[in-house]
PDB file of C-alpha atoms in Angstrom:
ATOM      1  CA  UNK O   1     -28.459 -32.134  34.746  1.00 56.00           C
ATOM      2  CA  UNK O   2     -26.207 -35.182  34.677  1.00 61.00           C
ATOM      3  CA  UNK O   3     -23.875 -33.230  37.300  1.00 66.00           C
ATOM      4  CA  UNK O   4     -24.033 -30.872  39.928  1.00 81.00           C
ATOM      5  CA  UNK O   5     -20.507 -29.212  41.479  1.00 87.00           C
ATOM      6  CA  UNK O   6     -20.137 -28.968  45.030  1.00 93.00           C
ATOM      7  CA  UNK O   7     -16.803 -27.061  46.021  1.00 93.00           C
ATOM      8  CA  UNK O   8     -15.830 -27.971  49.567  1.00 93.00           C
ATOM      9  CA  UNK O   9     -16.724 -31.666  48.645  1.00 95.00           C
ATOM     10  CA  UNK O  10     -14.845 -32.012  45.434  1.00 93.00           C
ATOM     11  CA  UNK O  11     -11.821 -30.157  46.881  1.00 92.00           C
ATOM     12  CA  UNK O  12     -11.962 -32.440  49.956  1.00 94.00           C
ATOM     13  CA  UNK O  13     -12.012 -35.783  48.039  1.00 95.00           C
ATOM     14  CA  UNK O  14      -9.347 -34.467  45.648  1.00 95.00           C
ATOM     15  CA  UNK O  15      -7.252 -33.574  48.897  1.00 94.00           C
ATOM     16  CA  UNK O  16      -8.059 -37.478  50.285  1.00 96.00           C
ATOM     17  CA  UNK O  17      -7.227 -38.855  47.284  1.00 96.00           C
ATOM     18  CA  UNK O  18      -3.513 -36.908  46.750  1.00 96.00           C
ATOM     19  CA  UNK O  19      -3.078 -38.275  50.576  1.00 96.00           C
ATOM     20  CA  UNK O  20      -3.699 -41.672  49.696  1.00 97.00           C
ATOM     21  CA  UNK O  21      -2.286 -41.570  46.144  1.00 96.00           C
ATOM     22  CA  UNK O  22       1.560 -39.772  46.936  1.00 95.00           C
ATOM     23  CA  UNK O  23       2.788 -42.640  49.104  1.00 96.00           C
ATOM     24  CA  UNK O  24       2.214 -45.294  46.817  1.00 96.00           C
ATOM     25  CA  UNK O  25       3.980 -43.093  44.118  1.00 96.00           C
ATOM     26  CA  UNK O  26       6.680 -42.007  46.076  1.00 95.00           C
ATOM     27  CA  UNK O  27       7.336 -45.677  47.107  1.00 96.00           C
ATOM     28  CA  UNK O  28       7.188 -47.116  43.140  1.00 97.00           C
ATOM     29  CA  UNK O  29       8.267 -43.642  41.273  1.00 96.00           C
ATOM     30  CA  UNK O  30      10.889 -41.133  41.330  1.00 94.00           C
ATOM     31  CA  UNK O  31      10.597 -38.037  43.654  1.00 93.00           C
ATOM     32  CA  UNK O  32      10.250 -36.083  40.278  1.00 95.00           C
ATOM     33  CA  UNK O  33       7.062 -37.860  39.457  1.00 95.00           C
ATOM     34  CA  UNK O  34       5.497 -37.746  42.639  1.00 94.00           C
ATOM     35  CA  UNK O  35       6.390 -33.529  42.867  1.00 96.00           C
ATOM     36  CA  UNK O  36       4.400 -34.208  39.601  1.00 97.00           C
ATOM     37  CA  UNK O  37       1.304 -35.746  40.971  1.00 96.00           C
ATOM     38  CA  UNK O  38       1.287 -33.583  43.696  1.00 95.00           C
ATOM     39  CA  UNK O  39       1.751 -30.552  41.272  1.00 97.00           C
ATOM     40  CA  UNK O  40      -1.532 -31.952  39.413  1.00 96.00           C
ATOM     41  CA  UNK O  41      -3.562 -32.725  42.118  1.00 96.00           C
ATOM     42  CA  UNK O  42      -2.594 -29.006  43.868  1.00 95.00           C
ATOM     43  CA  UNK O  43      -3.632 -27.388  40.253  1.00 96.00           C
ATOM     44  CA  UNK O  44      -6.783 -29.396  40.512  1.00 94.00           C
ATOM     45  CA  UNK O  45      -7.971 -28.655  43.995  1.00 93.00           C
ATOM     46  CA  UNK O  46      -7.407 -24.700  42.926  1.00 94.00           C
ATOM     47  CA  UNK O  47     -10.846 -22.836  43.642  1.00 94.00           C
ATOM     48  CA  UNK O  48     -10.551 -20.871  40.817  1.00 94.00           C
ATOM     49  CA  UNK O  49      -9.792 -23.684  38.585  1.00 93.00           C
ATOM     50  CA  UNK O  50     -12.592 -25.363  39.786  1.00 92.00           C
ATOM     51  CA  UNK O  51     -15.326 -22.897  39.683  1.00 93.00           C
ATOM     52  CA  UNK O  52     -14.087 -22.325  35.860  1.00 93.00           C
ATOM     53  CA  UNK O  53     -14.782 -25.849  34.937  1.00 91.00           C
ATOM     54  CA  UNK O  54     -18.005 -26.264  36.700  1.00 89.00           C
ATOM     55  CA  UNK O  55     -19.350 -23.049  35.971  1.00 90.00           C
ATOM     56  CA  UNK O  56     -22.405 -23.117  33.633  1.00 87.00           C
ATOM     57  CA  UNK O  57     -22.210 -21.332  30.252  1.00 89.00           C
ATOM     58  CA  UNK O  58     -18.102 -21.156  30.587  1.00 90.00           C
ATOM     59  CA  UNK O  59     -15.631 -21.954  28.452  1.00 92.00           C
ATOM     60  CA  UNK O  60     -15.151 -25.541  29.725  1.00 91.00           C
ATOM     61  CA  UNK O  61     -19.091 -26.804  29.834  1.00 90.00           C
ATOM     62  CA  UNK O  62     -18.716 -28.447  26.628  1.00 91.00           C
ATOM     63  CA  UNK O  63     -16.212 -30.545  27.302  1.00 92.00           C
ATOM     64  CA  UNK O  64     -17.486 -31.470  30.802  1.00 89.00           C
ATOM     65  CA  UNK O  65     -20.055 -32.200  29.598  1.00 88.00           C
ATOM     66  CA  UNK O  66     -18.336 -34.822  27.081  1.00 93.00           C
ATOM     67  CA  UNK O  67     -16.335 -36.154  29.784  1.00 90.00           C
ATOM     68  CA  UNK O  68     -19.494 -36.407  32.022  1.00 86.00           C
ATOM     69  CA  UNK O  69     -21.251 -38.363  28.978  1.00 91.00           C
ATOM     70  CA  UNK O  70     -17.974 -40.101  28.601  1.00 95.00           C
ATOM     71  CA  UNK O  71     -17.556 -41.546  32.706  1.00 92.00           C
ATOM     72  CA  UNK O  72     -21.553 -42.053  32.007  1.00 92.00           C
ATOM     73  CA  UNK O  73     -20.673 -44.828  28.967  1.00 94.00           C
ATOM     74  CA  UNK O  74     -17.918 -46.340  31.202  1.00 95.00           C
ATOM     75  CA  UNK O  75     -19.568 -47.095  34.282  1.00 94.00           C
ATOM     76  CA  UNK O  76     -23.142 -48.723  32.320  1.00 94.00           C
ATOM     77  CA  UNK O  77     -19.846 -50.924  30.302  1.00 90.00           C
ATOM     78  CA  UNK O  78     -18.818 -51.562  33.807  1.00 87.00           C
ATOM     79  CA  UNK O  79     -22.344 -52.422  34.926  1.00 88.00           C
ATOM     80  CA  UNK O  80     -22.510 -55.068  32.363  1.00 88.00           C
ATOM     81  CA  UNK O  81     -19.970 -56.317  32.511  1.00 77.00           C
TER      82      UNK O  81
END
């Protein structure tokens, strides 16, 4: 298993990181765009949206599991340098 899904905990850091990320938008982007990040991260932190990407044998496990492969590949390139 290269991941393992944890509601409260995701949901909490996505909350932490839309509070740290919508000031520094809103100070260098239009009120549109931060309504926009806000929209995202709100969509993201959805329970329902979450449980249907994490969930195992759904419709998204294939892809997560690319991405997961994916952020894998970045951070060993990161490692090295």
């Amino acid at each position: 298993v290269h991941y393992s899904y944890d509601r409260a905990f995701l949901r909490k850091l996505l909350a932490e990181t839309q509070s740290a990320l919508i000031p520094v938008v809103r100070a260098h982007l239009s009120g549109k765009s931060a309504d926009r990040v806000e929209f995202v991260f709100d969509y993201l932190g959805r329970e329902e949206f979450c449980d249907s990407v994490f969930k195992v044998g759904g419709l998204y496990e294939e892809l997560l599991g690319r991405v997961v492969a994916d952020l894998d590949r970045l951070m060993d390139e990161e490692r090295r340098g």
